[in-house]
């Protein structure tokens, strides 16, 4: 069984006390790698010889009869790579379970031409109907949601009683997926027109997505879930959107909770940033099990200069990036530093709307207006410079924490009150008995809006700006993308320098629907475009 993390920490401290400097350096390097999402580190010959005889390192593959699930050593050496034991076990278990899913075929055939004009979407449907594991990737506007709505309707045509669960990694992503599913089912041109006379199957497609934590049912105070190998989900099909955001540990727990014959359909953009925690699950699966992946390539709503900018970044063509940025297209622009005055001007309309707020149905208008513009930053320190905008916009007194119009983002899941990491709320003053004003925080919900007192909120932060990592699963009308100061490039060892990569820039740009404003020195953008993130992991090799 995996070693308890707290116990592991204590044991590591004991190892350090032995004064083995080379070993301590290796462990420190592994710790640093985990902080930036790597699952393991590769070792050179000198490092391998250093740990060759250590009793606290399990040498994988040396004993063919060993039961790897019973490994108790805190470290594992596998194919020249050093792991913390629990991350190695996650990776091995994920690979084993995915390979098992990939071997199962389902005999289910029906003509797909009446339902799809897009060859790639049709290929995705063919795969989902015939295989137990399907990976659908594609950039913004390639029709991933439209495709999954049609796929689920086709599955329900064949078996009307299917139990389908739809989930995403965060509350924000789940809410957006729910909205997309509802809109997709009502799309008369591209969806409903394909199911004339068969609308019952289309209407049965679920439209309320949940978070993965809610799907597996969290246990308060525990990293484990109520659904697992011995208590699997009650589902015939599980769909996971924004799968690039799922880390290796969470994905392992999801796979364990799947019933034996359950179909798994993963969707996402493999070119986006990988999960905040360890691993790059979606891209590893897409590469290692390519016969189970369909990449949607035709774009239907994400086009023009924003798409060209994103493509230039993704393909690492700096000259193309410059050409798009300096074109006369008003949907992309470069803003001189600093950005605070520009950002303040963008939020003025929202501030005026907040000041004129009198309650009632105007809440929806406030949320819609706020979503039209969003500042995204590469780092938390860059984000924090915008947290005081409330006072600059005349919404708050200096140093006032809670005020009318303050946008907040939840940073910790709290399922019992329906709030999840990434949810955006707005603080509003409402009249109570005796014409007193009471501040409450409003959040969109399935039946309108729910409101809570500020003291009821889990961990949260001001949301005039958010990091690009936090923005995944969201869309905004106008994105202002703020990059860090060029001085971070002076040292290749600087964590900020390691953070800047094409995936970060691509993810930020593709959050925008109508306009992108970039803020930063050209050398910082050039650096990001030139660097791509490769997380250390053997998952792809285990799947080949």
XYZ file of C-alpha atoms in Angstrom:
544
model
C 0.000 0.000 0.000
C 1.179 3.601 -0.558
C 3.141 5.001 2.344
C 1.464 7.723 4.420
C 2.769 11.133 3.175
C 3.365 12.412 6.709
C 5.256 9.247 7.593
C 7.232 9.628 4.376
C 8.237 13.174 5.347
C 9.469 11.991 8.735
C 11.491 9.209 7.145
C 13.032 11.609 4.642
C 14.075 13.855 7.543
C 15.813 10.844 9.103
C 17.652 10.144 5.853
C 18.923 13.725 5.765
C 20.208 13.374 9.342
C 22.552 10.592 8.252
C 24.737 13.173 6.530
C 24.713 11.467 3.126
C 25.215 14.642 1.073
C 24.933 13.127 -2.461
C 21.718 11.343 -1.504
C 20.337 14.490 0.099
C 21.010 16.424 -3.114
C 19.165 13.812 -5.182
C 16.139 13.870 -2.884
C 16.094 17.671 -2.919
C 16.143 17.596 -6.713
C 13.199 15.195 -6.699
C 11.305 17.499 -4.311
C 11.961 20.482 -6.580
C 10.799 18.491 -9.628
C 7.512 17.578 -7.950
C 6.851 21.241 -7.180
C 6.735 22.014 -10.921
C 4.703 18.945 -11.901
C 7.267 16.274 -12.746
C 6.487 12.753 -11.551
C 10.096 11.573 -11.484
C 13.679 12.608 -12.292
C 16.230 10.943 -14.536
C 19.511 9.952 -12.869
C 23.018 9.942 -14.322
C 25.532 7.141 -13.833
C 27.109 8.755 -10.777
C 23.724 9.234 -9.110
C 22.681 5.683 -9.955
C 25.780 4.295 -8.283
C 25.071 6.486 -5.249
C 21.743 4.787 -4.588
C 22.572 1.317 -5.863
C 22.668 -0.320 -2.431
C 20.188 1.846 -0.533
C 17.562 -0.149 1.373
C 15.041 2.702 1.140
C 14.959 2.511 -2.662
C 12.917 -0.176 -4.383
C 14.429 -1.262 -7.709
C 11.483 -1.881 -10.018
C 11.783 -4.586 -12.621
C 14.479 -6.561 -10.824
C 11.956 -9.056 -9.446
C 9.427 -10.171 -12.055
C 7.297 -11.891 -9.426
C 7.115 -8.870 -7.096
C 3.733 -7.359 -6.327
C 4.365 -3.663 -6.944
C 1.233 -2.730 -4.992
C 2.978 -3.991 -1.839
C 6.106 -1.858 -2.236
C 6.809 -0.062 1.061
C 10.124 1.677 0.349
C 9.603 5.449 0.108
C 11.550 5.695 -3.174
C 11.447 3.682 -6.388
C 14.056 3.427 -9.128
C 12.506 2.474 -12.456
C 14.318 2.563 -15.820
C 16.884 5.024 -14.519
C 14.250 7.346 -13.027
C 13.704 8.051 -9.339
C 10.155 8.384 -7.955
C 8.431 8.984 -4.672
C 6.749 5.630 -4.123
C 3.165 6.903 -4.257
C 3.679 8.745 -7.557
C 5.320 5.666 -9.080
C 2.380 3.565 -7.946
C -0.086 6.091 -9.424
C 1.734 5.951 -12.756
C 1.989 2.157 -12.894
C -1.649 1.698 -11.882
C -2.862 4.280 -14.418
C -0.907 2.584 -17.213
C -2.190 -0.875 -16.229
C -5.804 0.273 -16.121
C -5.589 2.231 -19.385
C -4.057 -0.732 -21.207
C -6.912 -2.897 -19.923
C -9.464 -0.358 -21.193
C -7.712 -0.139 -24.541
C -8.091 -3.870 -25.215
C -11.880 -3.895 -24.975
C -13.911 -3.420 -28.145
C -17.672 -3.031 -28.376
C -19.622 -4.286 -31.378
C -21.780 -1.289 -32.125
C -22.193 -0.070 -35.660
C -24.586 2.437 -37.189
C -24.430 4.831 -40.150
C -22.844 8.090 -38.994
C -23.001 10.179 -42.176
C -26.467 11.627 -41.367
C -25.122 12.986 -38.077
C -21.720 14.410 -39.022
C -20.415 16.621 -41.818
C -17.003 16.860 -40.166
C -14.745 13.865 -40.888
C -12.849 14.177 -37.604
C -15.997 14.426 -35.516
C -17.352 11.370 -37.319
C -14.123 9.475 -36.570
C -14.477 10.424 -32.905
C -18.036 9.090 -32.839
C -17.013 5.865 -34.557
C -14.309 5.342 -31.946
C -16.570 6.156 -28.997
C -19.239 3.752 -30.261
C -16.826 0.879 -30.780
C -14.157 1.259 -28.073
C -14.177 1.439 -24.308
C -11.573 4.223 -24.228
C -11.790 7.341 -26.414
C -9.674 10.492 -26.280
C -11.037 13.520 -28.164
C -8.642 16.442 -28.426
C -8.887 19.761 -30.211
C -8.367 23.469 -29.811
C -11.069 26.062 -29.092
C -14.014 26.038 -31.472
C -13.327 22.627 -33.010
C -16.682 21.307 -31.794
C -15.716 19.046 -28.899
C -18.977 19.682 -27.039
C -21.138 19.347 -30.163
C -19.374 16.074 -30.911
C -19.918 14.654 -27.422
C -23.607 15.644 -27.407
C -24.113 13.728 -30.644
C -22.063 10.762 -29.419
C -24.083 10.465 -26.214
C -27.363 10.764 -28.140
C -26.227 7.977 -30.476
C -25.306 5.778 -27.523
C -28.750 6.426 -26.028
C -30.402 5.589 -29.365
C -28.755 2.193 -29.188
C -29.357 1.682 -25.450
C -31.961 4.094 -23.997
C -31.290 3.070 -20.399
C -27.604 3.962 -20.347
C -26.389 5.725 -17.208
C -24.097 8.572 -18.272
C -21.989 10.722 -15.945
C -20.356 13.947 -17.150
C -17.616 15.661 -15.154
C -14.785 18.198 -15.229
C -11.854 18.872 -12.879
C -13.102 22.178 -11.416
C -16.418 23.780 -10.549
C -15.872 26.494 -13.151
C -15.132 23.955 -15.871
C -18.141 21.859 -14.837
C -20.437 24.895 -14.970
C -19.157 25.851 -18.397
C -19.563 22.267 -19.621
C -23.152 22.179 -18.323
C -23.944 25.360 -20.205
C -22.311 24.006 -23.380
C -24.258 20.747 -23.155
C -27.557 22.602 -22.754
C -26.776 24.893 -25.670
C -25.561 21.971 -27.782
C -28.766 19.994 -27.277
C -30.824 22.997 -28.427
C -28.645 23.788 -31.447
C -31.188 23.461 -34.270
C -28.701 23.871 -37.119
C -25.940 21.417 -36.240
C -27.505 19.058 -33.682
C -31.300 18.844 -33.549
C -31.592 18.792 -37.337
C -29.579 15.535 -37.274
C -32.013 13.858 -34.859
C -35.379 14.582 -36.458
C -37.765 11.915 -35.206
C -35.166 10.805 -32.660
C -35.298 13.804 -30.330
C -36.022 11.605 -27.321
C -32.460 10.277 -27.316
C -31.044 13.775 -27.700
C -33.188 15.134 -24.881
C -31.972 12.313 -22.620
C -28.352 13.463 -22.904
C -27.340 14.706 -19.432
C -26.689 18.417 -19.182
C -25.624 18.843 -15.576
C -21.908 18.223 -15.269
C -20.268 17.798 -11.893
C -16.732 18.054 -10.596
C -14.613 14.922 -10.389
C -14.564 15.329 -6.613
C -18.354 15.353 -6.512
C -18.568 12.458 -8.952
C -16.340 10.259 -6.785
C -17.829 11.727 -3.573
C -15.277 13.242 -1.250
C -14.714 12.014 2.295
C -14.199 14.942 4.642
C -10.618 15.084 5.900
C -9.413 12.289 3.603
C -7.681 12.248 0.191
C -9.731 9.169 -0.725
C -13.293 8.958 -2.109
C -16.448 6.952 -1.460
C -16.315 5.482 -4.968
C -13.339 3.221 -5.582
C -12.479 -0.286 -6.794
C -14.708 -1.979 -4.220
C -17.533 0.563 -4.543
C -17.505 1.589 -8.222
C -19.570 4.305 -9.827
C -23.064 3.452 -11.006
C -22.366 4.395 -14.612
C -22.173 2.924 -18.110
C -20.401 5.927 -19.659
C -18.179 8.533 -17.990
C -17.182 11.690 -19.865
C -14.397 13.947 -18.525
C -13.922 17.379 -20.092
C -10.826 19.581 -19.666
C -8.841 16.397 -19.053
C -5.526 18.265 -19.411
C -6.188 19.668 -15.926
C -6.404 16.246 -14.240
C -3.313 15.188 -12.276
C -1.987 11.637 -12.070
C -3.356 10.936 -8.560
C -6.885 12.097 -9.324
C -6.903 10.218 -12.613
C -5.822 7.020 -10.882
C -8.699 7.331 -8.421
C -11.147 7.902 -11.280
C -9.962 4.817 -13.171
C -10.253 2.674 -10.051
C -13.873 3.781 -9.593
C -14.958 2.797 -13.123
C -17.136 -0.324 -13.428
C -15.659 -3.096 -15.553
C -17.646 -2.409 -18.740
C -17.865 1.379 -18.375
C -16.865 3.517 -21.356
C -14.453 6.375 -20.642
C -14.392 9.401 -22.949
C -11.746 12.048 -22.283
C -11.931 15.488 -23.900
C -9.547 18.423 -23.844
C -6.880 20.487 -25.506
C -3.595 18.613 -25.231
C -1.681 21.807 -26.092
C -2.846 23.606 -22.944
C -0.998 23.747 -19.663
C -0.827 20.433 -17.847
C -2.341 20.006 -14.377
C -1.112 22.113 -11.474
C -0.260 18.899 -9.605
C 2.050 16.180 -10.881
C 1.691 14.654 -14.325
C 0.591 15.448 -17.864
C -2.058 12.762 -18.204
C -3.942 13.859 -21.326
C -0.886 14.471 -23.502
C 0.736 11.223 -22.295
C -2.362 9.193 -23.186
C -2.758 10.960 -26.529
C 0.819 10.038 -27.421
C 0.998 6.588 -25.844
C -2.423 5.343 -27.017
C -2.683 7.230 -30.291
C -5.025 4.604 -31.757
C -7.591 5.719 -29.175
C -7.237 9.428 -29.956
C -9.037 11.602 -32.488
C -7.826 15.174 -32.917
C -10.526 17.566 -34.151
C -9.007 20.005 -36.639
C -11.770 22.096 -38.208
C -12.509 25.371 -36.413
C -16.063 26.748 -36.304
C -16.094 29.717 -33.892
C -12.501 30.447 -32.907
C -10.935 32.158 -35.874
C -9.206 35.266 -37.127
C -6.220 36.938 -35.496
C -6.711 35.303 -32.090
C -6.526 31.841 -33.641
C -3.532 32.858 -35.770
C -1.774 34.151 -32.643
C -2.491 30.920 -30.756
C -1.304 28.765 -33.668
C 1.919 30.771 -33.970
C 2.609 30.221 -30.266
C 1.713 26.536 -30.362
C 3.896 25.892 -33.403
C 6.676 28.064 -31.921
C 6.825 30.445 -34.904
C 8.019 33.693 -33.354
C 8.002 35.640 -36.630
C 4.383 34.656 -37.296
C 3.528 35.715 -33.758
C 5.059 39.150 -34.347
C 3.325 39.513 -37.702
C -0.116 38.825 -36.196
C 0.534 41.066 -33.221
C 1.575 43.980 -35.414
C -1.215 43.549 -37.942
C -4.061 46.021 -38.016
C -6.550 43.528 -36.602
C -8.113 45.154 -33.522
C -8.786 41.787 -31.857
C -5.093 41.499 -30.865
C -2.865 44.238 -29.468
C 0.246 44.931 -27.418
C -0.150 47.255 -24.428
C 2.855 49.128 -22.969
C 3.809 48.352 -19.381
C 2.590 48.945 -16.715
C -0.969 47.811 -17.364
C -2.763 49.123 -14.294
C -4.293 52.246 -15.922
C -5.389 50.250 -18.976
C -7.004 47.596 -16.786
C -8.705 50.221 -14.614
C -10.289 51.798 -17.704
C -11.560 48.408 -18.844
C -13.320 47.851 -15.515
C -14.949 51.308 -15.348
C -18.169 50.157 -17.025
C -18.440 47.282 -14.552
C -17.821 49.700 -11.653
C -20.572 52.051 -12.879
C -22.950 49.097 -13.176
C -22.131 47.988 -9.632
C -22.750 51.463 -8.216
C -26.121 51.607 -9.954
C -27.111 48.124 -8.764
C -30.476 47.975 -7.019
C -30.899 44.212 -6.701
C -33.190 41.795 -8.502
C -32.604 40.528 -12.025
C -29.646 42.861 -12.538
C -27.396 40.288 -10.869
C -27.204 38.275 -14.099
C -26.251 41.427 -16.009
C -23.446 42.129 -13.538
C -21.994 38.659 -13.981
C -22.277 38.896 -17.753
C -20.523 42.271 -17.753
C -17.754 41.079 -15.441
C -17.076 38.079 -17.699
C -16.479 40.369 -20.670
C -12.999 41.325 -19.444
C -10.430 39.411 -17.417
C -6.800 39.983 -16.491
C -4.696 36.819 -16.648
C -1.184 36.700 -15.224
C 1.668 34.232 -15.390
C 2.399 34.500 -11.659
C 0.618 35.184 -8.385
C 2.845 38.193 -7.681
C 1.732 39.791 -10.964
C -1.889 39.023 -10.061
C -1.627 40.732 -6.676
C -0.885 44.144 -8.197
C -4.511 44.238 -9.388
C -6.126 43.184 -6.093
C -6.447 46.808 -4.935
C -8.479 47.873 -7.988
C -11.601 48.099 -5.840
C -10.381 51.299 -4.185
C -9.088 52.746 -7.479
C -12.503 52.183 -9.051
C -14.231 53.870 -6.140
C -15.869 50.674 -4.925
C -13.922 50.343 -1.671
C -12.196 52.383 0.967
C -8.421 51.946 1.127
C -7.484 48.593 2.704
C -11.154 47.569 2.884
C -11.461 43.815 2.448
C -15.172 43.297 1.861
C -17.048 45.789 -0.295
C -19.929 46.115 -2.746
C -18.772 44.904 -6.178
C -15.717 42.911 -5.075
C -15.232 39.880 -7.352
C -13.916 36.792 -5.559
C -12.685 33.418 -6.716
C -12.956 30.283 -4.571
C -9.619 28.493 -4.153
C -10.745 25.493 -2.088
C -13.485 22.951 -2.740
C -16.387 22.948 -0.280
C -19.011 20.581 -1.748
C -21.422 20.864 1.180
C -22.280 24.448 0.159
C -21.826 23.851 -3.561
C -18.630 25.858 -4.035
C -15.530 24.622 -5.820
C -12.056 25.799 -6.722
C -12.360 28.316 -9.569
C -15.938 29.473 -8.900
C -16.377 33.238 -9.345
C -18.691 35.277 -7.108
C -19.536 38.960 -6.686
C -20.039 40.700 -3.338
C -23.231 42.788 -3.347
C -24.932 44.949 -0.738
C -28.579 44.035 -0.268
C -31.232 45.658 1.890
C -32.351 43.838 5.008
C -34.826 44.692 7.757
C -34.738 48.373 8.787
C -33.109 49.478 5.497
C -29.779 48.145 6.705
C -27.284 47.032 4.077
C -25.893 43.511 4.283
C -23.009 42.242 2.172
C -23.596 38.863 0.587
C -21.554 36.962 -1.998
C -23.521 35.761 -5.029
C -22.565 32.746 -7.144
C -24.282 31.351 -10.264
C -26.159 28.119 -9.580
C -28.244 25.675 -11.588
C -31.442 27.509 -10.660
C -30.189 31.096 -10.765
C -27.933 32.412 -8.010
C -27.092 31.442 -4.459
C -25.846 33.936 -1.892
C -23.694 33.442 1.166
C -22.342 35.641 3.914
C -18.625 36.413 3.495
C -17.842 34.454 6.668
C -19.348 31.316 5.108
C -16.897 31.224 2.199
C -14.019 28.741 2.032
C -10.562 30.008 1.001
C -10.883 32.689 -1.673
C -9.137 35.669 -3.279
C -9.980 38.880 -5.141
C -10.605 38.128 -8.810
C -9.961 41.316 -10.784
C -7.044 39.222 -12.025
C -6.295 35.507 -11.910
C -3.359 33.350 -12.897
C -3.444 31.608 -16.257
C -3.447 28.262 -14.420
C -6.627 29.264 -12.583
C -8.285 30.388 -15.832
C -8.336 26.941 -17.404
C -11.866 25.843 -18.166
C -13.027 29.467 -18.530
C -13.756 31.847 -21.405
C -13.849 35.629 -21.440
C -14.784 38.192 -24.053
C -11.586 40.236 -23.705
C -8.412 38.869 -22.094
C -5.561 41.052 -20.898
C -2.550 38.747 -20.625
C 0.162 40.123 -18.309
C 3.614 38.552 -18.452
C 6.324 38.968 -15.780
C 9.204 41.421 -15.943
C 11.984 40.559 -18.383
C 14.503 40.346 -15.509
C 13.207 36.849 -14.707
C 14.935 35.639 -17.869
C 18.397 36.439 -16.560
C 18.691 33.145 -14.709
C 17.710 29.821 -16.255
C 17.413 28.476 -12.698
C 14.798 31.058 -11.714
C 11.444 29.297 -11.102
C 9.687 32.070 -13.035
C 11.961 31.462 -15.995
C 11.043 27.769 -15.870
C 7.341 28.684 -15.712
C 7.371 30.682 -18.952
C 6.557 28.359 -21.818
C 4.463 28.179 -24.965
C 1.750 26.173 -23.162
C 1.276 29.010 -20.667
C 1.004 31.633 -23.420
C -1.250 29.438 -25.591
C -3.601 28.730 -22.684
C -3.910 32.423 -21.856
C -4.596 33.470 -25.447
C -7.210 30.768 -26.000
C -9.284 31.946 -23.019
C -10.361 34.924 -25.192
C -13.414 34.872 -27.434
C -13.245 38.359 -28.960
C -10.077 40.214 -28.025
C -6.569 39.685 -26.596
C -4.363 42.415 -25.167
C -0.799 41.366 -24.366
C 1.266 43.189 -21.744
C 4.979 42.506 -21.473
C 8.413 42.951 -22.988
C 8.821 41.320 -26.433
C 11.778 39.316 -25.103
C 9.512 37.620 -22.538
C 7.049 36.528 -25.219
C 9.928 35.317 -27.391
C 11.304 33.295 -24.481
C 7.931 31.696 -23.770
C 7.360 30.785 -27.419
C 10.801 29.181 -27.611
C 10.291 26.952 -24.564
C 7.863 24.074 -24.195
C 7.109 22.038 -21.109
C 8.039 18.383 -20.978
C 7.138 16.792 -17.666
C 9.283 13.889 -16.551
C 7.157 10.773 -16.591
C 7.285 7.265 -18.028
C 3.524 7.028 -18.564
C 3.762 7.394 -22.341
C 6.410 4.655 -22.562
C 4.339 2.349 -20.365
C 1.414 2.730 -22.775
C 3.319 2.082 -25.999
